[in-house]
Short mmCIF file of N, CA, C and O in Angstrom, two decimals:
data_model
loop_
_atom_site.label_atom_id
_atom_site.label_comp_id
_atom_site.label_asym_id
_atom_site.label_seq_id
_atom_site.Cartn_x
_atom_site.Cartn_y
_atom_site.Cartn_z
N MET A 180 0.81 -0.88 -0.09
CA MET A 180 -0.12 0.26 -0.18
C MET A 180 0.61 1.32 -0.04
O MET A 180 1.67 1.12 0.93
N ILE A 181 0.39 1.75 -0.94
CA ILE A 181 1.41 3.59 -0.77
C ILE A 181 0.72 4.26 0.05
O ILE A 181 -0.64 5.22 -0.41
N LEU A 182 1.05 5.21 1.07
CA LEU A 182 0.72 6.57 1.69
C LEU A 182 0.21 7.27 0.89
O LEU A 182 0.98 7.54 -0.28
N GLY A 183 -1.00 7.69 1.04
CA GLY A 183 -1.71 8.61 0.56
C GLY A 183 -2.34 8.31 -0.70
O GLY A 183 -2.57 9.65 -1.53
N SER A 184 -2.21 7.25 -1.08
CA SER A 184 -2.63 7.21 -2.31
C SER A 184 -4.11 6.71 -2.16
O SER A 184 -5.11 6.31 -1.67
N ASP A 185 -4.59 6.96 -3.52
CA ASP A 185 -6.36 6.13 -3.54
C ASP A 185 -6.52 5.36 -3.87
O ASP A 185 -5.97 4.28 -4.97
N HIS A 186 -7.35 4.40 -3.25
CA HIS A 186 -7.05 2.62 -3.03
C HIS A 186 -8.23 2.46 -4.20
O HIS A 186 -7.82 1.62 -4.85
N SER A 187 -8.64 3.26 -4.85
CA SER A 187 -9.61 2.79 -5.99
C SER A 187 -8.78 2.88 -7.51
O SER A 187 -9.42 2.12 -8.13
N THR A 188 -7.59 3.48 -7.22
CA THR A 188 -7.09 3.48 -8.74
C THR A 188 -5.74 2.41 -8.70
O THR A 188 -5.35 2.30 -9.57
N GLN A 189 -5.54 1.61 -7.47
CA GLN A 189 -4.86 1.07 -7.22
C GLN A 189 -4.89 -0.59 -8.12
O GLN A 189 -5.90 -0.90 -7.91
N ALA A 190 -4.20 -1.47 -8.77
CA ALA A 190 -4.27 -2.26 -9.56
C ALA A 190 -4.29 -3.42 -8.67
O ALA A 190 -3.19 -3.35 -7.72
N ALA A 191 -4.79 -4.66 -8.69
CA ALA A 191 -4.76 -5.64 -8.16
C ALA A 191 -3.40 -6.28 -7.97
O ALA A 191 -2.81 -6.47 -9.57
N PRO A 192 -2.83 -7.07 -7.08
CA PRO A 192 -1.33 -7.42 -7.34
C PRO A 192 -1.41 -8.83 -8.66
O PRO A 192 -2.37 -9.27 -8.42
N PRO A 193 -0.52 -9.15 -9.18
CA PRO A 193 -0.40 -10.41 -10.01
C PRO A 193 -1.09 -11.41 -9.32
O PRO A 193 -0.46 -11.19 -7.89
N THR A 194 -1.76 -12.47 -9.76
CA THR A 194 -1.82 -13.68 -8.95
C THR A 194 -0.84 -14.33 -8.66
O THR A 194 -1.04 -14.87 -6.89
N ALA A 195 0.27 -14.40 -9.02
CA ALA A 195 1.55 -14.98 -8.69
C ALA A 195 2.38 -14.26 -7.44
O ALA A 195 2.47 -14.92 -6.58
N LEU A 196 2.11 -13.03 -7.69
CA LEU A 196 2.58 -12.28 -6.53
C LEU A 196 1.48 -12.54 -5.25
O LEU A 196 1.93 -12.74 -4.26
N ALA A 197 -0.05 -12.56 -5.23
CA ALA A 197 -0.79 -12.67 -4.32
C ALA A 197 -0.75 -14.12 -3.72
O ALA A 197 -1.13 -14.31 -2.52
N ASN A 198 -0.33 -14.95 -4.11
CA ASN A 198 -0.76 -16.62 -4.02
C ASN A 198 0.78 -16.46 -3.06
O ASN A 198 0.89 -17.63 -2.40
N LEU A 199 1.47 -15.74 -3.08
CA LEU A 199 2.93 -16.21 -2.60
C LEU A 199 3.60 -16.30 -1.07
O LEU A 199 4.17 -17.38 -0.65
N PRO A 200 2.92 -15.55 -0.22
CA PRO A 200 3.55 -15.46 1.37
C PRO A 200 3.11 -16.70 2.02
O PRO A 200 2.10 -17.19 1.31
N GLY A 201 3.79 -17.12 2.38
CA GLY A 201 3.00 -18.61 3.37
C GLY A 201 4.35 -19.02 4.05
O GLY A 201 5.64 -18.75 3.20
N ARG A 202 4.58 -19.59 5.24
CA ARG A 202 5.88 -20.31 5.87
C ARG A 202 6.38 -21.34 5.24
O ARG A 202 6.99 -21.47 4.79
N THR A 203 5.30 -22.34 4.35
CA THR A 203 6.07 -23.46 3.54
C THR A 203 6.34 -23.00 2.60
O THR A 203 7.87 -23.73 1.95
N ARG A 204 6.44 -22.04 1.62
CA ARG A 204 6.82 -21.29 0.38
C ARG A 204 8.15 -20.72 0.81
O ARG A 204 9.40 -20.83 -0.05
N ALA A 205 7.98 -20.27 2.14
CA ALA A 205 9.55 -19.44 2.31
C ALA A 205 10.16 -20.77 2.88
O ALA A 205 11.66 -20.85 2.05
N CYS A 206 9.91 -22.08 3.28
CA CYS A 206 10.82 -23.05 3.50
C CYS A 206 11.23 -23.54 2.52
O CYS A 206 12.64 -24.32 2.09
N VAL A 207 10.55 -23.80 1.27
CA VAL A 207 10.90 -24.49 0.11
C VAL A 207 11.73 -23.64 -0.78
O VAL A 207 13.26 -24.09 -0.82
N LEU A 208 11.73 -22.82 -0.68
CA LEU A 208 12.59 -21.34 -1.34
C LEU A 208 13.91 -21.43 -0.44
O LEU A 208 15.01 -21.79 -1.34
N GLY A 209 13.96 -21.66 0.61
CA GLY A 209 14.60 -21.89 1.62
C GLY A 209 15.82 -22.85 1.63
O GLY A 209 17.33 -22.95 1.63
N HIS A 210 15.22 -24.13 1.04
CA HIS A 210 16.15 -25.22 0.25
C HIS A 210 16.64 -25.09 -0.87
O HIS A 210 17.33 -26.37 -1.15
N LEU A 211 16.26 -24.59 -1.41
CA LEU A 211 16.33 -24.62 -3.19
C LEU A 211 17.64 -24.14 -3.46
O LEU A 211 18.40 -23.22 -4.23
N THR A 212 18.93 -24.56 -2.56
CA THR A 212 20.23 -23.82 -2.98
C THR A 212 21.09 -24.39 -3.55
O THR A 212 22.21 -24.21 -3.98
N GLN A 213 20.79 -25.66 -4.03
CA GLN A 213 21.35 -26.14 -5.27
C GLN A 213 20.22 -27.23 -5.85
O GLN A 213 19.00 -27.09 -5.42
N PRO A 214 20.07 -27.72 -7.29
CA PRO A 214 19.13 -28.31 -7.96
C PRO A 214 18.67 -29.23 -7.28
O PRO A 214 19.00 -30.02 -6.52
N THR A 215 17.10 -29.25 -7.24
CA THR A 215 16.41 -30.23 -5.83
C THR A 215 15.22 -30.63 -6.60
O THR A 215 14.51 -29.67 -7.44
N SER A 216 14.92 -31.82 -6.69
CA SER A 216 13.66 -32.30 -7.20
C SER A 216 12.52 -32.35 -6.49
O SER A 216 12.79 -32.33 -5.21
N THR A 217 11.13 -32.50 -6.87
CA THR A 217 9.80 -32.03 -5.70
C THR A 217 9.91 -33.46 -4.77
O THR A 217 9.81 -32.93 -3.43
N THR A 218 10.29 -34.58 -5.25
CA THR A 218 10.31 -35.92 -4.41
C THR A 218 11.27 -35.12 -2.91
O THR A 218 11.09 -35.61 -1.84
N GLU A 219 12.63 -34.80 -3.65
CA GLU A 219 13.59 -34.76 -2.34
C GLU A 219 13.38 -33.66 -1.34
O GLU A 219 13.34 -33.65 -0.23
N LEU A 220 12.68 -32.75 -2.22
CA LEU A 220 12.22 -31.38 -1.51
C LEU A 220 10.71 -31.95 -0.20
O LEU A 220 10.87 -31.53 0.84
N ALA A 221 10.19 -32.66 -0.61
CA ALA A 221 9.21 -33.33 0.17
C ALA A 221 9.80 -33.85 1.32
O ALA A 221 8.87 -33.95 2.30
N GLN A 222 10.27 -34.91 0.93
CA GLN A 222 11.23 -35.71 1.81
C GLN A 222 11.83 -34.79 2.95
O GLN A 222 12.16 -34.75 4.22
N ARG A 223 12.68 -33.81 2.62
CA ARG A 223 13.37 -33.19 3.68
C ARG A 223 12.28 -32.18 4.19
O ARG A 223 12.56 -32.01 5.50
N LEU A 224 10.99 -31.11 3.61
CA LEU A 224 9.84 -30.77 4.64
C LEU A 224 9.18 -31.66 5.49
O LEU A 224 8.60 -31.16 5.97
N GLU A 225 9.12 -32.86 4.93
CA GLU A 225 8.16 -33.91 5.71
C GLU A 225 6.67 -33.64 5.43
O GLU A 225 5.92 -33.58 6.14
N VAL A 226 6.51 -33.47 4.05
CA VAL A 226 4.97 -33.20 3.46
C VAL A 226 4.95 -33.57 2.17
O VAL A 226 6.19 -34.25 1.66
N THR A 227 3.86 -33.56 1.43
CA THR A 227 3.61 -34.48 0.31
C THR A 227 4.40 -33.82 -0.73
O THR A 227 4.48 -32.81 -0.85
N SER A 228 4.63 -34.51 -1.95
CA SER A 228 5.26 -34.13 -2.84
C SER A 228 3.98 -33.59 -3.59
O SER A 228 4.54 -32.42 -4.54
N GLY A 229 2.81 -33.94 -3.92
CA GLY A 229 1.66 -32.58 -4.48
C GLY A 229 1.93 -31.37 -3.87
O GLY A 229 1.77 -30.35 -4.70
N THR A 230 1.83 -31.20 -2.28
CA THR A 230 2.14 -30.08 -1.71
C THR A 230 3.32 -29.30 -1.91
O THR A 230 3.08 -27.92 -2.34
N VAL A 231 4.33 -30.26 -2.23
CA VAL A 231 5.72 -28.79 -2.74
C VAL A 231 5.26 -28.55 -4.32
O VAL A 231 5.87 -27.42 -4.50
N SER A 232 5.09 -29.63 -4.91
CA SER A 232 4.63 -29.53 -6.14
C SER A 232 4.00 -27.85 -6.19
O SER A 232 4.50 -27.14 -7.25
N ARG A 233 2.93 -27.97 -5.77
CA ARG A 233 1.60 -26.81 -6.15
C ARG A 233 2.49 -25.63 -5.32
O ARG A 233 2.53 -24.36 -5.95
N HIS A 234 3.34 -25.67 -4.39
CA HIS A 234 4.08 -24.20 -4.02
C HIS A 234 5.41 -23.67 -4.85
O HIS A 234 5.37 -22.85 -5.07
N LEU A 235 6.22 -25.19 -5.07
CA LEU A 235 6.68 -24.86 -6.77
C LEU A 235 6.30 -24.02 -8.01
O LEU A 235 7.11 -23.14 -8.31
N GLY A 236 5.06 -24.31 -7.90
CA GLY A 236 4.66 -23.80 -9.17
C GLY A 236 4.02 -22.25 -8.70
O GLY A 236 4.11 -21.20 -10.11
N VAL A 237 3.78 -22.23 -7.83
CA VAL A 237 3.79 -20.21 -7.26
C VAL A 237 5.01 -19.91 -7.21
O VAL A 237 4.73 -18.76 -7.97
N LEU A 238 5.97 -20.21 -6.79
CA LEU A 238 7.12 -19.61 -6.82
C LEU A 238 7.94 -19.71 -8.07
O LEU A 238 8.30 -18.40 -8.38
N HIS A 239 7.86 -20.18 -8.74
CA HIS A 239 8.02 -20.41 -10.24
C HIS A 239 7.27 -19.33 -10.69
O HIS A 239 8.13 -18.51 -11.63
N ARG A 240 6.09 -19.08 -10.95
CA ARG A 240 5.37 -18.60 -11.85
C ARG A 240 5.54 -16.94 -11.54
O ARG A 240 5.43 -15.88 -11.71
N ALA A 241 6.12 -16.64 -10.10
CA ALA A 241 6.11 -15.49 -9.31
C ALA A 241 7.71 -15.29 -9.72
O ALA A 241 8.59 -14.15 -9.35
N GLY A 242 8.38 -16.04 -10.61
CA GLY A 242 9.96 -15.89 -10.97
C GLY A 242 11.26 -16.12 -9.57
O GLY A 242 12.36 -15.49 -9.82
N LEU A 243 10.64 -17.00 -8.44
CA LEU A 243 11.75 -16.94 -7.72
C LEU A 243 12.48 -18.44 -7.69
O LEU A 243 13.56 -18.56 -7.00
N VAL A 244 11.78 -18.92 -8.23
CA VAL A 244 12.64 -20.48 -8.76
C VAL A 244 12.74 -20.43 -9.99
O VAL A 244 12.11 -20.41 -10.73
N THR A 245 13.62 -21.47 -10.33
CA THR A 245 13.96 -21.90 -11.89
C THR A 245 13.36 -23.34 -11.91
O THR A 245 13.76 -24.06 -10.95
N ARG A 246 13.11 -23.71 -13.44
CA ARG A 246 13.50 -25.28 -13.14
C ARG A 246 14.10 -25.59 -15.07
O ARG A 246 13.97 -25.20 -15.72
N ALA A 247 14.56 -26.85 -14.34
CA ALA A 247 15.53 -27.73 -15.66
C ALA A 247 15.18 -28.95 -15.78
O ALA A 247 15.10 -29.73 -14.37
N ARG A 248 14.66 -29.73 -16.69
CA ARG A 248 14.46 -31.16 -17.07
C ARG A 248 15.99 -31.66 -17.02
O ARG A 248 16.75 -31.35 -17.65
N HIS A 249 16.33 -32.82 -16.04
CA HIS A 249 17.12 -33.41 -16.02
C HIS A 249 17.30 -34.91 -15.88
O HIS A 249 16.61 -35.53 -15.02
N GLY A 250 17.26 -35.67 -17.63
CA GLY A 250 16.68 -37.29 -17.56
C GLY A 250 15.14 -36.82 -16.95
O GLY A 250 14.34 -35.87 -17.84
N HIS A 251 14.63 -37.63 -16.12
CA HIS A 251 12.95 -37.84 -16.31
C HIS A 251 12.96 -37.07 -14.94
O HIS A 251 11.60 -36.58 -14.16
N LEU A 252 13.71 -36.37 -14.04
CA LEU A 252 13.44 -35.34 -12.99
C LEU A 252 13.29 -34.19 -13.76
O LEU A 252 13.91 -33.69 -14.52
N VAL A 253 12.57 -33.44 -12.47
CA VAL A 253 12.77 -31.69 -13.07
C VAL A 253 13.23 -31.15 -11.91
O VAL A 253 12.72 -31.61 -10.54
N LEU A 254 14.13 -30.41 -11.92
CA LEU A 254 14.90 -29.82 -10.82
C LEU A 254 14.76 -28.61 -10.72
O LEU A 254 14.80 -27.64 -11.32
N TYR A 255 14.48 -28.01 -9.45
CA TYR A 255 14.52 -26.72 -9.32
C TYR A 255 15.11 -25.74 -8.35
O TYR A 255 16.00 -26.54 -7.71
N LEU A 256 15.46 -24.74 -8.71
CA LEU A 256 16.76 -23.73 -7.72
C LEU A 256 16.30 -22.32 -7.88
O LEU A 256 15.49 -21.96 -8.59
N ARG A 257 16.80 -22.27 -6.93
CA ARG A 257 16.14 -20.59 -6.18
C ARG A 257 16.95 -19.64 -7.48
O ARG A 257 18.13 -19.55 -7.81
N SER A 258 16.00 -18.91 -7.83
CA SER A 258 16.77 -17.63 -9.19
C SER A 258 17.34 -16.36 -8.36
O SER A 258 17.01 -16.55 -7.25
N PRO A 259 18.34 -15.96 -8.99
CA PRO A 259 18.36 -14.40 -8.50
C PRO A 259 17.50 -13.35 -7.53
O PRO A 259 17.81 -13.05 -6.66
N LEU A 260 16.28 -13.46 -8.04
CA LEU A 260 14.99 -12.69 -7.15
C LEU A 260 14.82 -13.51 -6.17
O LEU A 260 14.76 -12.84 -5.13
N GLY A 261 14.85 -14.72 -6.32
CA GLY A 261 14.58 -15.59 -4.98
C GLY A 261 15.48 -15.31 -3.68
O GLY A 261 15.12 -15.32 -3.09
N ASP A 262 16.90 -15.22 -4.20
CA ASP A 262 17.97 -15.03 -3.67
C ASP A 262 17.70 -13.66 -2.84
O ASP A 262 17.88 -13.85 -1.74
N GLN A 263 17.51 -12.91 -3.54
CA GLN A 263 17.16 -11.37 -2.82
C GLN A 263 16.22 -11.23 -1.97
O GLN A 263 16.19 -10.67 -1.00
N LEU A 264 15.50 -12.18 -2.26
CA LEU A 264 14.13 -12.15 -1.44
C LEU A 264 14.46 -12.68 0.10
O LEU A 264 13.83 -11.84 1.16
N LEU A 265 15.84 -13.42 -0.16
CA LEU A 265 15.83 -14.36 1.46
C LEU A 265 17.16 -13.19 1.81
O LEU A 265 17.46 -13.69 2.95
N THR A 266 17.52 -12.30 1.10
CA THR A 266 18.82 -11.78 1.88
C THR A 266 18.02 -10.56 2.83
O THR A 266 17.05 -10.22 2.60
#
């Protein structure tokens, strides 16, 4: 929110940004210091792969993680923007 601005003229935040906040997403982002699969992240965080996958999708759409296929795996890594968010 910008102080002194008219709320009726403010644009809604992009969906990816609006869905971003949350403890689990912050934990996922914090664990992506090296390329990691959804399954590995799920094991580390002790949550389901589906939960991790959903959070990774939000983080990817927000530009905070990158993904690359490596054989049959998709590996995720924190992007430079994600690094900045955590510092």
